[in-house]
Short mmCIF file of C-alpha atoms in Angstrom, two decimals:
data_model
loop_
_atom_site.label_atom_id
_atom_site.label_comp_id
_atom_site.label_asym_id
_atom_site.label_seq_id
_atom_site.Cartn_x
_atom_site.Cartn_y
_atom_site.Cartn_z
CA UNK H 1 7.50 -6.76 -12.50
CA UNK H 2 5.32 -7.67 -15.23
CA UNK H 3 3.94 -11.06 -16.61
CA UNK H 4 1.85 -12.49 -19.82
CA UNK H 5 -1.65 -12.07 -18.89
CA UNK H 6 -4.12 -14.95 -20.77
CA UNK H 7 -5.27 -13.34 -24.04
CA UNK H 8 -3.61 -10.03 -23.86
CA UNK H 9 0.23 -8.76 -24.61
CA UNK H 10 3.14 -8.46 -21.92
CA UNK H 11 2.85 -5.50 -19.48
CA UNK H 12 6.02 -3.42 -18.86
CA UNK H 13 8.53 -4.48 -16.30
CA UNK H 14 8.62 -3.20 -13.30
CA UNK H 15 11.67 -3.33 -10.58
CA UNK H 16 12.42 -6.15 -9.70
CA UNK H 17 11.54 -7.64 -5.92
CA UNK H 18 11.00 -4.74 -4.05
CA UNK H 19 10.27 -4.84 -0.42
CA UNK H 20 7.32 -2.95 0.56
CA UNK H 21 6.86 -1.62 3.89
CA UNK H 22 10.27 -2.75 4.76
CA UNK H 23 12.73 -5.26 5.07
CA UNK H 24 11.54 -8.82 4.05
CA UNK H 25 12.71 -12.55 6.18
CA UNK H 26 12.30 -14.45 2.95
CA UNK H 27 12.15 -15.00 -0.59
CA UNK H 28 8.82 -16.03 -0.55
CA UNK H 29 7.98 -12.66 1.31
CA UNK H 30 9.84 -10.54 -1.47
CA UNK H 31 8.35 -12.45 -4.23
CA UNK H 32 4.72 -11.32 -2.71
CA UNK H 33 5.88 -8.15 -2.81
CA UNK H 34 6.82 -7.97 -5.86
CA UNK H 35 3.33 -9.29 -7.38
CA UNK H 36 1.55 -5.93 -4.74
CA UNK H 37 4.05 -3.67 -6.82
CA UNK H 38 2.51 -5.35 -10.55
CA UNK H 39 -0.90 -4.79 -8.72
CA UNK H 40 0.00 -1.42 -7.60
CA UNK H 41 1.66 -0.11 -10.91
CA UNK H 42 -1.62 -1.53 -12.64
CA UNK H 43 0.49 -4.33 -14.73
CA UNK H 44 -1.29 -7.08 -13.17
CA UNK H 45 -5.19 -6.50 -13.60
CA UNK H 46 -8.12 -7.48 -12.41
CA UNK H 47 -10.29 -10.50 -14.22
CA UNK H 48 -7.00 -11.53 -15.84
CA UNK H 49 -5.16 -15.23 -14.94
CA UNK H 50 -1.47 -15.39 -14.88
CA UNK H 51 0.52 -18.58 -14.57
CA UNK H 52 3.22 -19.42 -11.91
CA UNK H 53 5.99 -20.06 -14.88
CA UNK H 54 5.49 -17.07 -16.63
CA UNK H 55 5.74 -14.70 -13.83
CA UNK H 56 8.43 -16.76 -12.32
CA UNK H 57 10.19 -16.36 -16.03
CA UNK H 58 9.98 -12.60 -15.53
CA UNK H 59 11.72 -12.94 -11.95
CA UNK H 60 14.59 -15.20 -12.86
CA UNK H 61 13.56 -17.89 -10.73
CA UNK H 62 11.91 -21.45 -10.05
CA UNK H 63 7.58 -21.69 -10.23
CA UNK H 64 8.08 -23.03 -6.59
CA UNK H 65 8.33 -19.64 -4.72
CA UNK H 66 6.03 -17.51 -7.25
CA UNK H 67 3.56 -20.35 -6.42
CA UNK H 68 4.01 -20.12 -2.62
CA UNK H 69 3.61 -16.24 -3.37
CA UNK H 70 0.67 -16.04 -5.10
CA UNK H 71 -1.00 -18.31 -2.15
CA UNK H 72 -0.31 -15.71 -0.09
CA UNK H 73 -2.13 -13.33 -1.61
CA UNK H 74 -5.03 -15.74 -1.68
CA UNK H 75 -5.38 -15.70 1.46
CA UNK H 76 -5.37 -11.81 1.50
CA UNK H 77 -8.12 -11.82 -1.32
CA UNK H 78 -6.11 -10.47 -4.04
CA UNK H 79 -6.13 -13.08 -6.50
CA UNK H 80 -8.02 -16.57 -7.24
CA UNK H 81 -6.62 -19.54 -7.88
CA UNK H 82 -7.89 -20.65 -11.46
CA UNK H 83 -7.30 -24.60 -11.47
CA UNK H 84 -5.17 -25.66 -14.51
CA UNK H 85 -4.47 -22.47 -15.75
CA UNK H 86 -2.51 -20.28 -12.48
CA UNK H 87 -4.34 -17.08 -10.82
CA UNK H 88 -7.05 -14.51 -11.57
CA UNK H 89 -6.69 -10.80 -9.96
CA UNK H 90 -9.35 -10.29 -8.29
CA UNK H 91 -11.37 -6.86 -8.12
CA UNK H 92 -12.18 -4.59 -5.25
CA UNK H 93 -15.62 -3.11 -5.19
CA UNK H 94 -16.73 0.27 -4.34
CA UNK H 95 -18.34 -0.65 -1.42
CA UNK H 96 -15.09 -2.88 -0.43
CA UNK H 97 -13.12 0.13 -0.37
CA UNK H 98 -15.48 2.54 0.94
CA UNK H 99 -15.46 -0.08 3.81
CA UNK H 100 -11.76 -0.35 3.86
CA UNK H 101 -11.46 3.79 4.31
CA UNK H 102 -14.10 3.35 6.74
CA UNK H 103 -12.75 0.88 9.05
CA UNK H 104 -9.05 2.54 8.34
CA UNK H 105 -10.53 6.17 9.82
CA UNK H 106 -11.82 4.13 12.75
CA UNK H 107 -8.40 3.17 13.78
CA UNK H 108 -6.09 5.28 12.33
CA UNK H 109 -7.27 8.86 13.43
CA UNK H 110 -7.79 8.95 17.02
CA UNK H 111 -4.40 6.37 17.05
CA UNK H 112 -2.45 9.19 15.55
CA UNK H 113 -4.29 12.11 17.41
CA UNK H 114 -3.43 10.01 20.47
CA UNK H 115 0.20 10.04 19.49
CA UNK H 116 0.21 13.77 19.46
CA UNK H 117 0.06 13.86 23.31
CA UNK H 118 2.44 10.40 24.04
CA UNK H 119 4.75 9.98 20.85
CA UNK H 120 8.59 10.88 21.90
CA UNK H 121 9.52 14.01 19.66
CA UNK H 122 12.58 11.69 18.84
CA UNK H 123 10.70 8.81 17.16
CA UNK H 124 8.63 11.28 15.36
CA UNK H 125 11.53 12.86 13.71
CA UNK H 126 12.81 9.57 12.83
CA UNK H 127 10.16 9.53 10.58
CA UNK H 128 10.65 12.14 8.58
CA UNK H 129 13.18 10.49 6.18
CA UNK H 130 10.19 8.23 4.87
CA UNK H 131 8.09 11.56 4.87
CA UNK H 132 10.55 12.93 1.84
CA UNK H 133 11.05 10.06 0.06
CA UNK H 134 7.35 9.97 -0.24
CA UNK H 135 7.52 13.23 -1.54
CA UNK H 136 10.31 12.76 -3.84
CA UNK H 137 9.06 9.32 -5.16
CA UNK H 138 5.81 11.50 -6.11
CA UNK H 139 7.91 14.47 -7.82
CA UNK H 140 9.67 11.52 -10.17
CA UNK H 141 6.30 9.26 -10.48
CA UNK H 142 7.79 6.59 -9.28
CA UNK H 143 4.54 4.40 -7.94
CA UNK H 144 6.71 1.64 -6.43
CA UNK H 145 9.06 3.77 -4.29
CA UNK H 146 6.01 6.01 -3.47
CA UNK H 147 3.84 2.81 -1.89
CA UNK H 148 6.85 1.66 0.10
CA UNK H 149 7.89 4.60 1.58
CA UNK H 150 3.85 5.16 2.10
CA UNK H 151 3.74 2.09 4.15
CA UNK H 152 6.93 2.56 5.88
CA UNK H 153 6.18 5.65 7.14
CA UNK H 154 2.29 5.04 8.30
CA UNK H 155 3.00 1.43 9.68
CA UNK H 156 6.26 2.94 11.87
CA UNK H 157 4.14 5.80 13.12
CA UNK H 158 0.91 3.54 13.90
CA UNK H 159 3.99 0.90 15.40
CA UNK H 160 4.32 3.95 18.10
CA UNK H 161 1.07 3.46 19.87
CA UNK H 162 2.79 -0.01 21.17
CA UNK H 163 -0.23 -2.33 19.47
CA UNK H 164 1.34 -4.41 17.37
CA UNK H 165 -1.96 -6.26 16.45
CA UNK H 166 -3.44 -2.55 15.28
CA UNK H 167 -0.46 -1.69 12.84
CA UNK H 168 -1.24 -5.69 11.04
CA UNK H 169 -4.81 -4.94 10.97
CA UNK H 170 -3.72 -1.32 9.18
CA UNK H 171 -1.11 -3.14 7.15
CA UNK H 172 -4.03 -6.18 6.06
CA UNK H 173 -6.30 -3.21 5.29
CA UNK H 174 -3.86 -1.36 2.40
CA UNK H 175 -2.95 -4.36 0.84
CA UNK H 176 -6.65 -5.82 0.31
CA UNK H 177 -6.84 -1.82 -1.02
CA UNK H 178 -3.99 -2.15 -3.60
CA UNK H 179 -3.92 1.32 -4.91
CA UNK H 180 -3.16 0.05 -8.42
CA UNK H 181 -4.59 3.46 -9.82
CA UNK H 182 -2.13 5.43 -8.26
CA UNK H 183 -0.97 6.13 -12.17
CA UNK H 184 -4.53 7.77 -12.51
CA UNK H 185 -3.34 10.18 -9.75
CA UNK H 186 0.04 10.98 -11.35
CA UNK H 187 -1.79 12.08 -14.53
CA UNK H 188 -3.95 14.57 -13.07
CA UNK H 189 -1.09 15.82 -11.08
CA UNK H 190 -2.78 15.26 -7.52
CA UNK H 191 -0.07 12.86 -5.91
CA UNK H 192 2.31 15.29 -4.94
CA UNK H 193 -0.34 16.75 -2.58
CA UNK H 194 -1.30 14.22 -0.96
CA UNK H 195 2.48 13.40 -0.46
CA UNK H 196 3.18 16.22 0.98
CA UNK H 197 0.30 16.02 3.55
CA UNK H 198 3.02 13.28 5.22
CA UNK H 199 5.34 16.35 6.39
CA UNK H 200 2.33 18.13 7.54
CA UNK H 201 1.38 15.44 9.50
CA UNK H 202 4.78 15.19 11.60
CA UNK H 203 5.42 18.82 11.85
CA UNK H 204 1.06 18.73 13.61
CA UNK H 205 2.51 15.98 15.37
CA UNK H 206 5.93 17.74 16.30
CA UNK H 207 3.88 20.39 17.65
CA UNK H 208 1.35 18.61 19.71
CA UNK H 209 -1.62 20.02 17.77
CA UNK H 210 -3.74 17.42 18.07
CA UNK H 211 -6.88 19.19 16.19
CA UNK H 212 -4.28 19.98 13.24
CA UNK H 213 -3.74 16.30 13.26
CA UNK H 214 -7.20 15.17 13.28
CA UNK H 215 -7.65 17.48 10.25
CA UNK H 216 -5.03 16.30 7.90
CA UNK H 217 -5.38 12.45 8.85
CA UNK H 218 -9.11 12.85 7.90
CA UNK H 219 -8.20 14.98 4.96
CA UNK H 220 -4.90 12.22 3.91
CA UNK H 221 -7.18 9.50 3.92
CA UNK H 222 -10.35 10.99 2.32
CA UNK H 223 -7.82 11.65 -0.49
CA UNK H 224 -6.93 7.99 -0.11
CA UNK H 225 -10.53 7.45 -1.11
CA UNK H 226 -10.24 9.56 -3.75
CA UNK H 227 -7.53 7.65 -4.97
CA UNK H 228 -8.92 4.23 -5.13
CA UNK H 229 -11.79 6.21 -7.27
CA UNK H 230 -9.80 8.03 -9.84
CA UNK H 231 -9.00 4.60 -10.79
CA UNK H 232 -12.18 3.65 -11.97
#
C-alpha cells in the first residue's frame, strides 16, 4: 500500500490488504493492517499527514473504513489525527524502543525458556512452517511476508504458555515498534540471520535446551534492537 503524503510525491505500492499475524474478522481489521505494512515497508513516514480519501483511493474502497482504520492505530500511538487535513505518522523514540525491547525481554524470554520444559513437541513442530517462510520471505526481501510470518510464528509460540493476555501485551508491543526500517536491514544483508535464528529457536526448543533457548531469544531480540536502529 502506498498513499500521497502532504508535500511530497506518491510512495510505491505495496500488496494490497495483507493480514498480519493472521487471519483478520473484518474489513476494518485488514484495512489496519494494511496501513502497519505502509509503516513497515517505510512508505508511510513519520511527521507526514495522509488523508482518509487518498489512501482509501489507493485501496479501492470508501473513506469510511480507512477512517475507522486509521482510529485504530490512534489508539495504538501510531499516527495523530491532524484536524482538517487526515493523520500524521507519528515517530518512535530511542528511548521508546529501547523500552519496548526492554519490557519485550521481560516477558518473552523466561515465557519461551519456560516452554522448553512444558510445550508439546507436536505444537512446536507446528511451528516450523512459519519458521521457513520467515526465512524465505528474507532470502526474496519481501518485508511484508517477512513481518507476518514474524508475528505468526512468535504470537503462536508465546499463545502456548496458555496466557492469552501475555501474547496481546507482546502483540501491542511490536506494533507500537513498527519495524519500518526493516529495508535498512535488507541492504546490509543482516535479515537473513536473524531469520534464521527462528529455526534455531524450535530445534533449542525441540530439544529441551533451555540455556540454548535463553541464548538465542536474548540474542533474536537484541538483533531486534538492532533493527529498529539501523533505521535511523
Amino acid at each position: 500500500m502506498a498513499a500521497q503524503r502532504t508535500g511530497a510525491p506518491p510512495a510505491a505500492a505495496a500488496p494490497a490488504l495483507p493480514t498480519l499475524g493472521g487471519k483478520k474478522s473484518s474489513y476494518r481489521e485488514r484495512v489496519a493492517d494494511a496501513l502497519r505494512a505502509a509503516l513497515i515497508a517505510g512508505e508511510l513516514l513519520p511527521g507526514e499527514v495522509y488523508s482518509a480519501p487518498t489512501l482509501a483511493a489507493r485501496f479501492g474502497v470508501s473513506a469510511t473504513p480507512v477512517r475507522e482504520a486509521m482510529l485504530d492505530l490512534v489508539k495504538e500511538g501510531l499516527v495523530d489525527t491532524v484536524p482538517n487535513k487526515g493523520f500524521r505518522v507519528t515517530a518512535v523514540s530511542e528511548k521508546q524502543l529501547d523500552e519496548y525491547k526492554h519490557i519485550r525481554a521481560l516477558i518473552e524470554i523466561p515465557t519461551v525458556v519456560e516452554l522448553a520444559r512444558t510445550a508439546d513437541k507436536v505444537s512446536l513442530e507446528a511451528l516450523r512452517p512459519a519458521a521457513r517462510e520467515i526465512v524465505q520471505a528474507a532470502v526474496s526481501a519481501d518485508l511484508i511476508a517477512y513481518v507476518e510470518a514474524d508475528t505468526r510464528f512468535h504470537l503462536g509460540l508465546l499463545a502456548l504458555a496458555g496466557n492469552a493476555h501475555l501474547v496481546e501485551v507482546v502483540g501491542d508491543l511490536r506494533k507500537r515498534s513498527r519495524l519500518y526500517g526493516l529495508t535498512a536491514l535488507v541492504e546490509a544483508g543482516r535479515l537473513l540471520a536473524s531469520a534464521e535464528e527462528h529455526l534455531e529457536l524450535l530445534d533449542a526448543l525441540i530439544a529441551r535446551d533451555e540455556q540454548a533457548v535463553r541464548e538465542v531469544m536474548t540474542r533474536h531480540l537484541g538483533h531486534v534492537r538492532g533493527l529498529w536502529a539501523a533505521k535511523k
